[in-house]
Short mmCIF file of C-alpha atoms and ligand atoms in Angstrom, two decimals:
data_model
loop_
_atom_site.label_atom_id
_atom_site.label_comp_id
_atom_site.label_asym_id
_atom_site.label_seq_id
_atom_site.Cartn_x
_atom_site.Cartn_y
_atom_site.Cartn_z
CA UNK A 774 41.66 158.40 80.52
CA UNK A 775 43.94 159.05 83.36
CA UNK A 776 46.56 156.58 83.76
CA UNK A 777 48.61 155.87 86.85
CA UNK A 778 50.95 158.67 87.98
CA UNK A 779 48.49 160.98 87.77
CA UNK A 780 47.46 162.74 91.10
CA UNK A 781 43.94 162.80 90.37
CA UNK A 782 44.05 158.64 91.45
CA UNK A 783 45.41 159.98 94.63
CA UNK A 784 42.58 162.30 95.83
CA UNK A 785 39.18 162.11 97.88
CA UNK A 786 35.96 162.65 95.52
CA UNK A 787 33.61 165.48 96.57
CA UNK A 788 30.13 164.37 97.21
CA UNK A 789 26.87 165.56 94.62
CA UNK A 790 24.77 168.01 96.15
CA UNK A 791 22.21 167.17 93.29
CA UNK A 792 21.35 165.77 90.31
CA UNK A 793 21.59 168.02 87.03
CA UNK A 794 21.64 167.87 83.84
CA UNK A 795 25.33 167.99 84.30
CA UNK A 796 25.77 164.75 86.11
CA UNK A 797 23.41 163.17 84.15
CA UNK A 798 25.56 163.85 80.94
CA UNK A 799 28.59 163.17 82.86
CA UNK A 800 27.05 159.54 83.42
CA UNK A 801 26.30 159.63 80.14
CA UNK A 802 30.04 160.49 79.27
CA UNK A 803 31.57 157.71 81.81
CA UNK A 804 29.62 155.46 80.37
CA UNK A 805 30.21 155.60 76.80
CA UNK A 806 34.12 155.96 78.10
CA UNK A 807 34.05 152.81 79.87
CA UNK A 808 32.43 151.03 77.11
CA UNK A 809 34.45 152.57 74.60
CA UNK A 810 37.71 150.74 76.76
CA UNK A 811 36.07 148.04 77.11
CA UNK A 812 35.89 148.16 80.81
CA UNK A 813 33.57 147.03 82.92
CA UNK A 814 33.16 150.14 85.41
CA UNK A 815 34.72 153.91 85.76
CA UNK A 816 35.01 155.77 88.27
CA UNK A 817 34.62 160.10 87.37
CA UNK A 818 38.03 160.91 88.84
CA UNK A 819 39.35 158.37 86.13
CA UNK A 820 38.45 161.27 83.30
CA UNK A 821 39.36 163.92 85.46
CA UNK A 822 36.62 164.53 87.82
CA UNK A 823 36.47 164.63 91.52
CA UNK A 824 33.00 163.69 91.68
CA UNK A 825 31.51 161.08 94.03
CA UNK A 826 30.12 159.20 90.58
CA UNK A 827 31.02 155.81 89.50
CA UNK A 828 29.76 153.21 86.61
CA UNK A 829 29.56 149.60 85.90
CA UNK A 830 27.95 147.00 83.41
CA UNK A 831 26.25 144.70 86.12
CA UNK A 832 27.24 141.20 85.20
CA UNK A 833 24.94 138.56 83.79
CA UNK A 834 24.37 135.62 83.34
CA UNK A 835 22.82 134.01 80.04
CA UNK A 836 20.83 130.89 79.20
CA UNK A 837 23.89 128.57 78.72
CA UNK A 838 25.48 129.73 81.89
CA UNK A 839 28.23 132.01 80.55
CA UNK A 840 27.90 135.67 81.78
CA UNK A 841 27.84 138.96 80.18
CA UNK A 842 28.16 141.99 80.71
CA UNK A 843 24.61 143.28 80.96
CA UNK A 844 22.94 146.62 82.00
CA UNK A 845 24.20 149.98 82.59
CA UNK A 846 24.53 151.16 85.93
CA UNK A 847 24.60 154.27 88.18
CA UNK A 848 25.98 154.92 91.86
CA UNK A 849 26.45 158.36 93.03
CA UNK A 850 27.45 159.44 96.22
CA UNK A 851 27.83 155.39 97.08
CA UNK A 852 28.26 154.05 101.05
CA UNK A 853 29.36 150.56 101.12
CA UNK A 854 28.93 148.77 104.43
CA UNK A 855 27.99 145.22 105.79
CA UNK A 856 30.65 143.48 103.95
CA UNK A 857 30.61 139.65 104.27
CA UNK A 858 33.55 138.15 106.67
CA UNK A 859 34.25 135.58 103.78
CA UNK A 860 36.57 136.93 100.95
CA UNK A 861 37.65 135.60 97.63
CA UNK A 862 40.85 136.17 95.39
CA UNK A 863 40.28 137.30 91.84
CA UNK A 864 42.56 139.00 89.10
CA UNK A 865 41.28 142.56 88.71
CA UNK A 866 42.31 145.02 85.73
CA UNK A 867 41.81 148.53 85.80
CA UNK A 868 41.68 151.27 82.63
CA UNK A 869 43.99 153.28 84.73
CA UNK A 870 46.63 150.57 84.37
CA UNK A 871 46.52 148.94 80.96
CA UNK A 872 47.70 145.85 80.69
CA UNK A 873 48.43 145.26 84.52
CA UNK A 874 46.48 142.52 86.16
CA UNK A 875 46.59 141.25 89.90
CA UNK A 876 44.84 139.10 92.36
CA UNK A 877 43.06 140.69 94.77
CA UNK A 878 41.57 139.76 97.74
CA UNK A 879 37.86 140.99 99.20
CA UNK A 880 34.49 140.55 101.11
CA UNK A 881 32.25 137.89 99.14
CA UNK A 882 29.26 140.48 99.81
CA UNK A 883 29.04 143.63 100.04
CA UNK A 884 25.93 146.37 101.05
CA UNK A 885 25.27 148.78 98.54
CA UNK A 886 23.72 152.83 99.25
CA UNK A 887 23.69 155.34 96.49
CA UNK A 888 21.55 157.68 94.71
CA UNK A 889 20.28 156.63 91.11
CA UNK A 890 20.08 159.12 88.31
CA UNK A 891 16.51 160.56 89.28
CA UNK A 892 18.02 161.60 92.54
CA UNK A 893 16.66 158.48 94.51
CA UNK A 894 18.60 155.99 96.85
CA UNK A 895 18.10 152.83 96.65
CA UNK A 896 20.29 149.85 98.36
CA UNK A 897 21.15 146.89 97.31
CA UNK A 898 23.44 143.96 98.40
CA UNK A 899 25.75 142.46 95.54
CA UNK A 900 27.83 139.48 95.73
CA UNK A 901 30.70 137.68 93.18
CA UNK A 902 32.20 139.89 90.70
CA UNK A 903 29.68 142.54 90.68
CA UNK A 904 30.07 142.98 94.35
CA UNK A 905 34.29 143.11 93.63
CA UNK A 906 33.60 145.80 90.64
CA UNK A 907 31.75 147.88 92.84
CA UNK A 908 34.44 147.88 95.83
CA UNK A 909 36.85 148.63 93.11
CA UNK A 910 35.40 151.66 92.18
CA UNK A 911 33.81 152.70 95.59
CA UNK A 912 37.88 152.53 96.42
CA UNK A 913 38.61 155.42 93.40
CA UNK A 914 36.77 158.11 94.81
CA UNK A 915 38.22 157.49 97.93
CA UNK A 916 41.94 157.62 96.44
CA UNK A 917 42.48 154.16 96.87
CA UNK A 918 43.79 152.26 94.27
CA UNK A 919 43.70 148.16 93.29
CA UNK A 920 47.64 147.88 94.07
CA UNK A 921 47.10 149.30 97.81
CA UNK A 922 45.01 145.75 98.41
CA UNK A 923 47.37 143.33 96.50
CA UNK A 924 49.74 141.46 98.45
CA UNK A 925 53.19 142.16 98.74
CA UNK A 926 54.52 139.31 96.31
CA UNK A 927 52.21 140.84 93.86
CA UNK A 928 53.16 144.01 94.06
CA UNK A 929 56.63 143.60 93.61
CA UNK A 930 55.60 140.87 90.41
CA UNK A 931 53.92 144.42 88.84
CA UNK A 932 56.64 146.50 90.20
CA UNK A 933 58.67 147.49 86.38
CA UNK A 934 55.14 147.39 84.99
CA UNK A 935 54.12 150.56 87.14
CA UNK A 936 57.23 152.20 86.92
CA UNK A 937 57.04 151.97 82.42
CA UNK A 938 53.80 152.94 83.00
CA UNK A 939 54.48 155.73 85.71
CA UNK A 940 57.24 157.09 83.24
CA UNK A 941 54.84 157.28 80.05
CA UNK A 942 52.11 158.90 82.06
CA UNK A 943 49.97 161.07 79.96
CA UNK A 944 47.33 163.77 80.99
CA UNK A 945 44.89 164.37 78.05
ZN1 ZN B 946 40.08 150.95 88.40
#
């Protein structure tokens, strides 16, 4: 995992020209990564890849109302768009900052393009917490991180958390 501090966080993803056998393990990699952290999406630069790639486990939502998280999913080369004018604050983690948790504010809804794993595009428009999961890690491969859209009260609240963590930063 790569951990805040390092300067892969920092930098623009390059876009997939196709899908090989490559991408498809490196899905399969991120994957078992994010599951293995118990996260709930990854984006590739987060293992050291600057690959326009991300993951999630799509949320859902079982019998007696509680949700879970539920399937596997893919998004390469992802354009977001559309995004509702409504927004909602929610505390968001991130496996690049253990520990660190901080409301953040975004679009209710969001419009969804990417390429599955067969090297189709489909689109889809998410809302709630899968819609703020996949803004999250749309933001990664752009560079962007989930402290550049936290209010200034918050981030100085986090502030000695991000320097500990900046000071232990390790690049395996
Ligand atoms: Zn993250």
């Amino acid at each position: 995992m790569r951990y805040y501090g390092d300067p892969i966080l920092r930098k623009q993803a390059a876009k997939i020209k196709e899908v090989t056998p490559e991408i498809r393990q490196l899905a399969q990699d991120m994957i078992e990564t994010m599951d293995a952290y118990k996260g709930i999406g990854l984006a590739a630069n987060q293992i050291g890849k600057l690959l326009r790639i991300f993951v999630i486990r799509i949320e859902e939502m079982k019998e007696d109302g509680e949700f879970v998280p539920g399937e596997a999913k893919v998004y390469i080369n992802p354009r977001l768009s559309h995004p509702a004018k409504e927004t909602n604050s929610f505390l968001e983690g991130c496996l690049s900052f253990p520990g660190i948790h901080i409301e953040v504010n975004r679009p209710n809804r969001i419009l969804v393009e990417a390429m599955n794993l067969e090297g189709r595009v489909f689109s889809e428009e998410l809302d709630g917490f899968n819609a703020r999961v996949v803004m999250h890690e749309n933001d990664h491969i752009n560079g962007t991180l989930y402290i550049d859209r936290c209010s200034k009260e918050e981030r100085k609240r986090i502030e000695p958390k991000l320097r500990e963590l900046k000071k232990r930063v390790v690049i395996d």
